Coordinates of C-alpha atoms in Angstrom, one line a residue:
Chain A
M1 CA -13.3 -34.1 -35.6
E2 CA -15.9 -32.1 -33.7
L3 CA -16.8 -28.4 -34.2
V4 CA -18.1 -26.5 -30.9
A5 CA -19.5 -23.1 -31.2
V6 CA -20.4 -20.6 -28.5
V7 CA -22.9 -17.8 -29.3
K8 CA -25.3 -15.5 -27.7
R9 CA -28.8 -14.2 -28.7
D10 CA -28.0 -10.5 -27.6
C11 CA -25.0 -10.5 -30.5
K12 CA -26.0 -9.2 -33.8
T13 CA -23.2 -11.4 -35.4
C14 CA -24.2 -14.6 -33.7
R15 CA -27.9 -14.0 -35.1
L16 CA -26.0 -13.1 -38.5
V17 CA -24.2 -16.6 -38.4
E18 CA -27.4 -18.5 -37.6
P19 CA -27.7 -20.1 -41.4
V20 CA -24.2 -20.7 -41.5
L21 CA -24.3 -22.8 -38.3
A22 CA -27.5 -24.8 -39.7
Q23 CA -25.1 -25.3 -43.1
I24 CA -22.3 -26.7 -40.8
R25 CA -24.2 -29.0 -38.7
E26 CA -26.0 -30.6 -42.0
R27 CA -22.4 -31.8 -42.8
A28 CA -20.6 -32.4 -39.5
P29 CA -21.3 -32.7 -35.9
L30 CA -21.6 -29.4 -34.2
A31 CA -22.0 -28.9 -30.6
L32 CA -23.5 -25.4 -30.0
Y33 CA -23.6 -23.5 -26.9
S34 CA -25.7 -20.4 -25.8
Q35 CA -24.4 -17.9 -23.2
D36 CA -27.6 -16.1 -22.6
D37 CA -30.9 -18.1 -24.1
P38 CA -30.7 -22.1 -24.9
S39 CA -33.8 -21.4 -27.3
F40 CA -31.4 -19.4 -29.7
P41 CA -31.1 -20.4 -32.5
E42 CA -34.3 -21.3 -33.1
S43 CA -33.8 -22.9 -36.6
L44 CA -31.3 -25.2 -35.0
G45 CA -33.5 -26.1 -32.1
G46 CA -31.9 -24.3 -29.6
A47 CA -28.3 -24.5 -28.1
Q48 CA -26.8 -26.3 -24.8
D49 CA -27.5 -24.1 -22.2
D50 CA -24.2 -22.1 -21.1
T51 CA -25.6 -19.5 -18.9
A52 CA -23.6 -20.5 -16.0
L53 CA -20.7 -20.0 -18.5
E54 CA -18.8 -22.8 -17.3
R55 CA -18.0 -24.3 -20.7
S56 CA -17.5 -20.7 -22.1
W57 CA -14.8 -20.2 -19.2
R58 CA -13.2 -23.5 -19.8
L59 CA -13.0 -23.2 -23.6
R60 CA -11.4 -19.3 -22.7
I61 CA -14.2 -17.8 -25.0
E62 CA -13.6 -14.0 -25.3
I63 CA -15.3 -13.1 -28.3
V64 CA -18.8 -14.5 -29.7
P65 CA -19.5 -16.2 -32.0
T66 CA -16.5 -18.4 -31.6
L67 CA -15.9 -21.6 -33.7
I68 CA -13.5 -24.0 -32.6
R69 CA -12.2 -27.7 -34.2
F70 CA -11.3 -30.5 -32.1
E71 CA -9.3 -33.7 -33.2
G72 CA -10.0 -36.3 -30.3
E73 CA -9.5 -33.9 -27.2
K74 CA -7.1 -31.4 -28.9
E75 CA -8.2 -27.8 -30.2
V76 CA -6.8 -27.6 -33.7
A77 CA -8.4 -24.6 -35.0
R78 CA -10.5 -21.4 -33.8
I79 CA -12.0 -18.4 -35.1
A80 CA -13.7 -15.5 -33.4
G81 CA -16.2 -13.5 -34.8
W82 CA -17.5 -13.8 -38.7
D83 CA -15.0 -14.1 -41.2
R84 CA -16.1 -16.4 -44.0
A85 CA -12.6 -17.8 -45.2
E86 CA -11.6 -18.4 -41.5
W87 CA -14.7 -20.3 -40.9
E88 CA -14.5 -22.2 -44.0
R89 CA -10.8 -23.1 -42.8
V90 CA -11.7 -24.1 -39.3
A91 CA -15.0 -25.8 -40.3
Q92 CA -13.1 -27.7 -43.2
Q93 CA -16.1 -26.7 -45.4
S94 CA -16.8 -24.4 -48.2
R95 CA -19.5 -22.1 -49.7
L96 CA -20.5 -20.8 -45.9
G97 CA -23.1 -18.0 -45.6
P98 CA -23.6 -17.2 -49.3
G99 CA -24.9 -13.7 -49.4
L100 CA -23.6 -12.8 -45.8
P101 CA -20.9 -10.2 -45.8
A102 CA -17.4 -11.6 -45.9
F103 CA -16.5 -10.2 -42.4
Q104 CA -18.1 -8.8 -39.4
P105 CA -16.5 -8.5 -35.7
G106 CA -18.2 -10.5 -33.1
C107 CA -19.3 -9.3 -29.7
G108 CA -17.8 -9.6 -26.3
S109 CA -18.3 -13.0 -24.5
R110 CA -20.3 -12.8 -21.1
T111 CA -17.3 -14.3 -19.3
Q112 CA -15.5 -10.9 -20.1
E113 CA -18.2 -8.7 -18.3
P114 CA -17.0 -6.8 -15.4
G115 CA -16.3 -9.2 -12.4
M116 CA -17.1 -12.2 -14.3
P117 CA -13.6 -13.6 -14.9
E118 CA -13.1 -13.5 -11.1
R119 CA -16.4 -14.9 -10.6
L120 CA -15.7 -17.9 -12.9
A121 CA -12.2 -18.3 -11.7
L122 CA -13.4 -18.8 -8.0
A123 CA -16.3 -20.9 -9.0
H124 CA -14.2 -23.3 -11.2
G125 CA -11.2 -23.4 -8.9
D126 CA -8.9 -21.6 -11.1
L127 CA -8.2 -19.0 -8.3
R128 CA -7.8 -20.3 -4.9
L129 CA -8.1 -18.0 -2.0
N130 CA -6.8 -19.6 1.4
S131 CA -8.2 -17.0 3.8
R132 CA -10.6 -18.4 6.3
R133 CA -14.3 -17.7 5.0
I134 CA -16.3 -15.9 7.7
D135 CA -20.1 -16.4 7.2
V136 CA -22.2 -13.6 7.7
A137 CA -26.2 -14.3 7.9
D138 CA -27.0 -11.1 6.7
P139 CA -24.7 -8.8 4.4
E140 CA -26.7 -5.7 5.9
D141 CA -24.5 -6.7 9.2
A142 CA -21.1 -7.4 7.3
I143 CA -19.7 -4.0 8.3
E144 CA -20.6 -4.5 11.9
V145 CA -19.2 -7.7 11.8
A146 CA -15.9 -6.2 10.8
Y147 CA -16.1 -3.6 13.5
D148 CA -17.0 -6.4 16.1
R149 CA -13.9 -8.7 15.1
G150 CA -11.6 -5.6 15.2
W151 CA -10.6 -5.0 11.7
S152 CA -11.7 -1.4 11.1
D153 CA -9.5 1.7 11.9
G154 CA -12.8 3.3 13.3
L155 CA -14.5 4.0 9.8
P156 CA -16.6 1.7 7.9
I157 CA -14.6 -0.7 5.6
V158 CA -15.8 -2.5 2.4
P159 CA -16.7 -6.2 3.2
P160 CA -13.6 -8.3 1.7
T161 CA -15.9 -10.7 0.0
P162 CA -14.2 -13.5 -2.1
L163 CA -15.3 -11.6 -5.5
R164 CA -14.0 -8.3 -4.2
V165 CA -10.7 -9.8 -3.3
A166 CA -10.6 -11.8 -6.4
M167 CA -11.1 -8.7 -8.5
M168 CA -8.3 -6.7 -6.2
L169 CA -6.0 -9.5 -7.1
S170 CA -6.6 -9.1 -10.9
G171 CA -4.9 -5.7 -10.4
T172 CA -1.6 -7.6 -10.2
T173 CA 0.3 -10.4 -11.9
R174 CA 1.5 -11.6 -8.4
R175 CA 0.6 -15.0 -7.0
P176 CA -2.0 -14.5 -4.2
D177 CA 0.2 -17.0 -2.1
E178 CA 3.3 -14.9 -2.6
V179 CA 4.9 -13.7 0.9
I180 CA 5.3 -9.9 0.6
G181 CA 7.3 -9.6 3.8
L182 CA 6.6 -10.0 7.7
I183 CA 4.4 -7.3 9.2
P184 CA 5.3 -5.9 12.4
P185 CA 4.6 -5.9 15.1
N186 CA 3.8 -9.4 15.4
L187 CA 6.0 -10.2 12.1
S188 CA 3.2 -12.3 10.7
E189 CA 3.5 -13.0 7.0
C190 CA 1.6 -10.9 4.5
T191 CA 0.7 -12.5 1.4
V192 CA -0.6 -10.8 -1.6
E193 CA -4.3 -12.3 -0.8
K194 CA -4.0 -10.6 2.6
A195 CA -2.7 -7.5 1.2
A196 CA -5.8 -7.4 -1.1
A197 CA -8.3 -8.1 1.4
N198 CA -7.1 -5.1 3.3
A199 CA -7.0 -3.0 0.3
V200 CA -10.7 -4.0 -0.6
M201 CA -11.6 -2.7 3.2
A202 CA -9.7 0.4 2.7
G203 CA -12.0 1.2 -0.5
C204 CA -9.1 0.8 -3.1
R205 CA -9.9 0.0 -6.8
P206 CA -7.9 -3.0 -8.3
E207 CA -5.6 -0.5 -10.5
Y208 CA -4.4 0.9 -7.0
F209 CA -3.2 -2.6 -6.1
P210 CA 0.4 -2.5 -7.5
V211 CA 0.7 0.9 -5.6
V212 CA -0.6 -0.6 -2.5
L213 CA 2.0 -3.7 -2.6
A214 CA 4.7 -1.3 -3.3
V215 CA 3.7 0.6 -0.2
I216 CA 3.7 -2.4 2.1
E217 CA 7.0 -3.3 0.9
A218 CA 8.6 0.2 1.2
A219 CA 7.1 0.1 4.8
L220 CA 8.9 -3.2 5.2
D221 CA 12.4 -2.1 4.3
P222 CA 14.4 -1.9 7.4
R223 CA 16.0 1.4 6.8
F224 CA 12.1 2.8 7.2
S225 CA 11.8 0.9 10.8
M226 CA 8.1 0.3 10.7
H227 CA 8.1 -1.3 13.9
G228 CA 9.7 1.7 15.7
L229 CA 7.2 4.1 13.8
L230 CA 4.2 2.1 15.2
A231 CA 5.7 1.9 18.5
T232 CA 6.9 5.4 19.1
L233 CA 5.2 7.8 21.5
W234 CA 5.5 10.7 19.0
F235 CA 2.8 11.7 16.4
S236 CA 4.2 10.1 13.4
G237 CA 2.7 7.6 10.9
P238 CA 3.7 6.6 7.3
V239 CA 3.5 9.3 4.7
V240 CA 3.2 8.3 1.0
I241 CA 4.2 10.4 -1.7
V242 CA 3.7 8.9 -5.0
N243 CA 5.5 9.9 -8.1
G244 CA 5.6 9.0 -11.9
P245 CA 2.9 8.2 -14.5
V246 CA 0.8 5.9 -12.2
A247 CA -0.2 8.7 -10.4
R248 CA -2.3 10.5 -13.4
R249 CA -3.1 7.1 -14.5
I250 CA -5.2 6.1 -11.2
G251 CA -6.5 9.7 -11.0
M252 CA -4.4 10.5 -7.7
N253 CA -4.8 14.4 -6.8
S254 CA -1.7 16.2 -6.4
G255 CA -3.4 20.0 -7.0
G256 CA -5.7 21.6 -4.7
N257 CA -6.6 19.9 -1.5
A258 CA -4.1 17.4 -2.2
L259 CA -3.4 16.9 1.6
G260 CA -7.1 17.0 2.4
Q261 CA -10.1 14.5 1.7
G262 CA -12.2 13.7 -1.4
N263 CA -9.5 11.7 -3.6
R264 CA -10.1 8.1 -3.6
A265 CA -6.8 6.9 -4.6
N266 CA -5.2 9.3 -2.3
A267 CA -7.6 8.3 0.7
T268 CA -7.7 4.6 0.2
I269 CA -3.8 3.7 -0.7
G270 CA -2.5 5.2 2.7
R271 CA -5.5 3.7 4.7
A272 CA -4.9 0.1 2.9
L273 CA -1.0 0.2 4.6
Q274 CA -2.5 1.1 7.8
L275 CA -5.1 -1.7 7.7
V276 CA -2.3 -4.2 7.0
I277 CA -0.4 -3.0 9.9
R278 CA -3.3 -3.4 12.1
N279 CA -4.8 -6.6 10.8
V280 CA -1.8 -8.6 9.5
G281 CA 0.7 -7.3 11.7
G282 CA -1.4 -6.8 14.9
G283 CA -0.2 -3.3 15.4
L284 CA -2.9 -1.7 17.4
P285 CA -3.4 1.7 19.3
G286 CA -2.8 1.0 22.7
G287 CA -1.0 -2.0 21.9
V288 CA 2.3 -1.7 20.5
D289 CA 1.3 1.7 19.0
R290 CA 2.1 4.0 22.1
A291 CA 1.4 7.4 20.4
V292 CA 0.5 10.0 23.2
F293 CA -1.7 11.7 20.4
G294 CA -1.3 10.3 17.2
N295 CA -2.4 12.4 14.3
P296 CA -5.1 12.1 11.8
G297 CA -3.0 10.9 9.0
K298 CA -2.8 7.9 11.0
Y299 CA -6.0 6.8 9.2
T300 CA -4.5 7.6 5.7
F301 CA -1.7 10.0 4.5
C302 CA -1.1 9.8 0.8
F303 CA -0.7 12.2 -2.1
A304 CA 1.1 12.6 -5.4
E305 CA 3.5 15.3 -6.2
D306 CA 2.9 17.8 -8.9
E307 CA 5.3 17.1 -11.8
S308 CA 3.3 19.4 -14.2
D309 CA 6.5 21.7 -14.6
P310 CA 9.2 20.0 -17.0
D311 CA 12.0 22.0 -15.4
W312 CA 10.8 20.4 -11.8
T313 CA 12.9 17.7 -10.8
P314 CA 10.4 15.3 -9.2
L315 CA 11.0 13.7 -5.8
S316 CA 11.8 10.3 -7.1
V317 CA 14.5 11.6 -9.5
A318 CA 16.1 13.5 -6.7
R319 CA 16.2 10.1 -4.9
G320 CA 17.9 8.3 -7.8
F321 CA 15.2 6.9 -10.0
K322 CA 14.8 7.5 -13.9
P323 CA 12.4 10.3 -15.0
G324 CA 9.0 8.6 -15.8
T325 CA 9.5 6.0 -13.4
S326 CA 6.5 5.4 -10.9
T327 CA 7.6 5.5 -7.3
V328 CA 6.2 5.4 -3.7
T329 CA 8.1 7.2 -1.3
L330 CA 7.6 6.7 2.4
F331 CA 8.1 9.3 5.2
H332 CA 7.4 9.3 9.1
G333 CA 5.3 12.0 9.1
D334 CA 2.8 14.1 11.4
G335 CA 0.3 16.4 10.8
V336 CA 0.4 19.5 8.2
Q337 CA 1.7 22.9 9.6
G338 CA 1.0 25.7 7.3
I339 CA 3.2 28.6 6.7
S340 CA 1.9 31.9 5.7
A341 CA 4.5 33.5 3.5
G342 CA 2.9 36.2 1.5
R343 CA 5.0 39.2 1.5
S344 CA 8.3 37.7 0.0
R345 CA 8.9 38.2 -3.7
T346 CA 12.2 37.0 -4.1
P347 CA 13.6 33.5 -4.0
E348 CA 16.1 34.4 -1.3
G349 CA 13.6 35.8 0.8
L350 CA 11.1 33.1 0.4
A351 CA 13.5 30.5 1.2
R352 CA 14.5 32.4 4.6
S353 CA 10.8 32.6 5.1
L354 CA 9.9 29.0 4.9
A355 CA 13.0 28.1 6.8
M356 CA 11.5 30.0 9.9
G357 CA 8.5 27.7 9.7
L358 CA 10.6 24.6 9.4
C359 CA 12.6 25.6 12.3
A360 CA 9.3 24.8 14.4
V361 CA 9.4 21.0 13.7
C362 CA 9.6 19.0 16.6
H363 CA 10.9 22.1 18.7
P364 CA 12.6 25.6 17.4
K365 CA 15.5 25.0 19.6
L366 CA 15.9 21.3 18.5
A367 CA 18.4 20.7 15.6
E368 CA 19.6 17.7 13.5
W369 CA 16.7 15.9 15.1
A370 CA 13.4 15.1 13.2
G371 CA 13.3 15.7 9.5
A372 CA 10.4 16.8 7.4
I373 CA 8.5 17.5 4.2
L374 CA 8.3 20.8 2.8
V375 CA 5.2 20.9 0.3
V376 CA 5.9 24.0 -2.1
S377 CA 2.2 25.3 -3.4
P378 CA 2.3 26.7 -7.1
D379 CA 2.6 30.1 -6.1
H380 CA 5.3 30.0 -4.0
Y381 CA 6.9 27.9 -6.5
A382 CA 6.1 30.5 -9.2
I383 CA 8.2 33.0 -7.2
F384 CA 11.3 30.6 -6.9
S385 CA 10.5 29.6 -10.6
E386 CA 10.7 33.5 -11.8
G387 CA 14.0 34.0 -9.8
G388 CA 15.5 31.0 -11.7
W389 CA 15.3 28.5 -8.8
R390 CA 14.3 24.9 -9.3
R391 CA 14.9 22.1 -7.0
T392 CA 19.0 22.2 -6.4
E393 CA 18.7 26.1 -5.6
I394 CA 15.7 25.8 -3.5
E395 CA 17.2 23.2 -1.3
A396 CA 20.6 24.8 -1.0
G397 CA 18.8 28.2 0.0
L398 CA 16.7 26.2 2.5
R399 CA 19.8 24.7 3.9
E400 CA 21.5 28.0 4.2
A401 CA 18.6 29.4 5.6
L402 CA 18.3 26.4 8.3
R403 CA 21.7 26.7 9.8
R404 CA 21.8 28.8 12.9
P405 CA 24.1 29.7 15.4
G406 CA 24.4 27.3 18.3
R407 CA 24.3 29.7 21.0
D408 CA 20.7 30.4 20.1
L409 CA 19.7 26.8 20.4
V410 CA 21.6 25.5 23.4
Q411 CA 19.9 24.4 26.6
G412 CA 18.7 27.3 28.4
A413 CA 19.0 29.9 25.9
Y414 CA 16.3 32.6 25.8
G415 CA 15.1 31.0 29.2
V416 CA 14.1 27.8 27.5
E417 CA 15.4 24.4 29.0
E418 CA 15.0 22.4 25.9
G419 CA 17.6 22.8 23.2
I420 CA 21.1 21.2 21.9
D421 CA 24.1 20.2 23.6
P422 CA 25.7 23.5 25.5
A423 CA 29.1 22.3 24.0
R424 CA 27.8 23.4 20.1
A425 CA 27.2 27.2 21.3
E426 CA 30.2 28.2 19.0
E427 CA 29.0 26.3 16.2
M428 CA 26.6 26.9 13.3
V429 CA 24.0 24.2 13.3
D430 CA 21.8 22.7 10.6
K431 CA 18.2 22.2 11.7
F432 CA 17.9 19.1 9.6
N433 CA 20.4 16.1 8.9
E434 CA 21.8 15.7 5.3
G435 CA 18.8 14.1 3.3
A436 CA 16.2 14.6 6.0
L437 CA 14.1 17.4 4.4
L438 CA 12.2 16.6 1.4
V439 CA 11.0 19.1 -0.9
V440 CA 7.9 18.3 -2.8
R441 CA 5.3 20.4 -5.0
A442 CA 1.7 20.0 -4.6
G443 CA -1.4 22.0 -4.0
G444 CA -3.5 24.4 -5.7
R445 CA -3.3 28.2 -7.1
G446 CA -4.4 31.1 -5.3
G447 CA -2.4 31.0 -2.0
L448 CA 1.3 32.3 -1.0
M449 CA 1.4 29.4 1.7
S450 CA 3.2 26.0 1.9
A451 CA 3.0 22.8 4.1
V452 CA 5.2 21.6 6.6
I453 CA 4.9 17.7 7.5
G454 CA 7.0 17.5 10.6
G455 CA 8.9 14.1 10.7
W456 CA 9.8 11.5 13.6
S457 CA 12.0 12.5 16.4
A458 CA 13.7 9.2 15.5
Q459 CA 14.9 10.3 12.4
R460 CA 17.7 11.9 14.3
K461 CA 19.2 8.7 14.0
K462 CA 20.0 9.1 10.4
L463 CA 21.4 5.7 9.9
E464 CA 18.6 3.8 11.4
V465 CA 15.5 5.6 10.4
Q466 CA 15.2 6.7 6.7
P467 CA 12.4 7.9 4.3
V468 CA 12.4 4.8 1.8
T469 CA 11.6 5.2 -2.0
R470 CA 10.6 2.2 -4.2
E471 CA 9.9 1.6 -7.8
I472 CA 5.9 0.6 -8.5
P473 CA 6.6 -2.2 -11.0
T474 CA 4.5 -1.8 -14.3
Chain B
M1 CA -37.3 -15.1 2.1
T2 CA -34.1 -17.0 1.8
Q3 CA -31.3 -16.5 3.8
S4 CA -28.3 -16.1 1.5
T5 CA -24.8 -16.8 2.9
Y6 CA -22.7 -14.0 2.7
Q7 CA -19.1 -14.5 3.2
M8 CA -16.1 -12.6 3.9
L9 CA -12.4 -13.3 3.9
D10 CA -10.5 -12.7 7.3
P11 CA -8.3 -10.1 6.7
T12 CA -5.9 -11.0 9.5
A13 CA -2.8 -13.2 9.8
E14 CA -5.2 -15.9 11.5
L15 CA -2.6 -16.5 14.5
S16 CA -3.6 -16.2 17.8
S17 CA -0.8 -15.7 20.3
E18 CA -0.2 -17.9 23.2
R19 CA -1.1 -16.3 26.5
R20 CA 1.0 -17.3 29.3
A21 CA 0.4 -16.6 32.6
R22 CA 3.1 -13.8 33.9
R23 CA 5.8 -15.4 36.1
S24 CA 5.2 -13.9 39.6
P25 CA 8.2 -12.0 41.0
P26 CA 10.6 -13.6 43.2
A27 CA 10.0 -13.7 46.8
S28 CA 13.7 -12.6 47.4
L29 CA 16.5 -11.3 45.2
D30 CA 19.2 -13.1 47.0
G31 CA 21.6 -14.9 44.6
A32 CA 19.2 -13.8 41.6
T33 CA 20.8 -12.3 38.5
I34 CA 19.4 -8.8 37.6
G35 CA 19.4 -8.0 33.9
L36 CA 19.6 -4.2 33.0
M37 CA 18.6 -3.5 29.5
S38 CA 19.3 -0.5 27.5
I39 CA 17.2 0.2 24.5
S40 CA 19.9 2.9 23.5
K41 CA 17.7 6.0 23.8
E42 CA 19.5 9.0 25.3
R43 CA 19.8 8.9 28.8
S44 CA 18.8 5.5 29.7
L45 CA 21.9 4.6 30.6
E46 CA 22.5 7.2 33.3
F47 CA 18.9 5.5 34.6
L48 CA 20.5 2.1 34.4
D49 CA 24.0 2.9 35.7
T50 CA 22.3 4.6 38.8
V51 CA 20.2 1.2 39.3
A52 CA 23.4 -0.9 38.8
R53 CA 25.3 0.9 41.5
R54 CA 22.5 0.7 43.9
L55 CA 22.1 -2.8 43.3
T56 CA 25.6 -3.7 43.4
A57 CA 25.7 -1.9 46.5
R58 CA 23.1 -4.5 47.9
G59 CA 25.6 -7.0 47.0
L60 CA 23.5 -8.4 43.9
K61 CA 24.7 -9.8 40.9
I62 CA 23.9 -7.6 37.5
A63 CA 24.1 -8.6 33.8
R64 CA 24.0 -5.3 31.4
F65 CA 22.5 -5.8 27.9
E66 CA 21.6 -3.2 25.3
K67 CA 19.9 -3.4 21.8
P68 CA 21.7 -1.1 19.2
T69 CA 18.9 1.2 18.4
H70 CA 15.6 2.0 20.2
T71 CA 13.9 2.4 16.8
K72 CA 14.3 -1.4 15.8
P73 CA 13.0 -4.1 18.1
A74 CA 15.5 -6.3 20.2
S75 CA 17.0 -9.3 18.3
E76 CA 16.4 -12.7 19.4
A77 CA 20.1 -13.2 20.4
V78 CA 19.9 -10.2 23.3
I79 CA 16.4 -11.5 24.1
Q80 CA 17.6 -15.4 24.3
A81 CA 20.7 -14.2 26.3
M82 CA 18.5 -12.4 28.8
V83 CA 16.3 -15.4 29.4
E84 CA 19.2 -17.7 29.8
R85 CA 21.0 -15.5 32.2
C86 CA 18.6 -13.4 34.2
D87 CA 15.9 -13.9 37.0
V88 CA 14.7 -10.5 36.8
V89 CA 15.1 -7.8 34.0
V90 CA 14.8 -4.0 34.4
V91 CA 14.5 -2.3 31.1
G92 CA 15.4 1.4 30.6
L93 CA 12.4 2.8 28.5
A94 CA 11.8 6.4 27.1
D95 CA 13.5 9.5 28.0

């Protein structure tokens, strides 16, 4: 039998049990390790030096003091913190610590300090990262090295050090070498580790990583057509809408300036996808990315839906997921076009007003062409809501208001060559294909305005190009 | 001052594409098979039909190909068929 105890000086309970450790050692072999100061405990002549924490890591110590009994190589009993009865059971000794309280909780092991589990897992081979390691002589140069190697979207990146990547990987239970899928355009394998490196560069925190993985998987769904979205001449890039409890948990913004700057999760989750496309897939502007203009959302475009009204059906639920499920929805979107609609006081009038703004998507005379996201502000929603309109009524009202006489839209009408097939002059024509208009709630109070995010012209091929919603596993 | 080593993990796929020299255009189209590839975008057939008529009128051999949608890459099978059957390929891109 051998007893092993792990302590640190910076722990009141470890100092409390010092006489107990002396008692134990008088009667049995005791190996003692100190995590912070090998001269502690002085009365026992100090401890073995475990300031590098290797022994503590191997013993999976989470609390100090911890007392463990081994029979040969095998651990047979363990107690963390001070508990007289338990210590006596583990040490197989009686009358330990007379005069001490019966119980006192221990302190956190130094192996549990932030970043330490990952540091130790890397140092001791428990976490193997397979990416090539690139030496940078001076840490100050790391961001410039990343630029020189073409890893950046134009903004500085967070250097993907092994420790940062290991910490990102702590945000998921998935193995680093698991392949998520093939990233266009080069159809290169993307492992969880490569996704983590790019999420680090984008500025993500580990708790965002499950969202990032779901976003990548949604982008790889064949219905989304990520290759075509990258390659298109059109403005669009992936727009990410997050629903469910994860949005609040990671502090996403669905309120004021939700489509703008200033929130780390909003900013970095969208950017992580774009960096994966760039770095793993090889999708570069001027290469396979043939955009005539692009749009600023191609740096990042991600926001959460406002689900604060229990009467509102969130986008995820409208798209078939259970309430309370965290999801990402990917849409092929352009920039934001504002609609000012301050005079409507009825749901019907407001729907007609918003529809006029939506008709501008792609071209006012095109129909059944690109889709759109309509982001309804709280003040506009209040008008709908007071009139008894929720998602179903709003979508129906918009659909009706977005149905126009073909004669106004045909090529040549109003002296404008652009337009729909002249054969449709006598029809009533929908602006959007079924399912191509996503209505979501976001934004801050104080403005009778809503936002249109126009879609990709290839959404007219409704069977080939669709928004995709995917559950974020918890 | 000691020079500490700072490491970054390569975030790329760590693949390098093989660069091959582009084959020079044939000196003559005599006897050549010319592939006409439609990406199935609006009006690309209009363009390719015109090209086909003009090339056929010159006595050239034409082979037609298409991918089902311009929104996705061509399948391996379509690309392989073009490689096997054609000496020259014209692709109708864009609108």
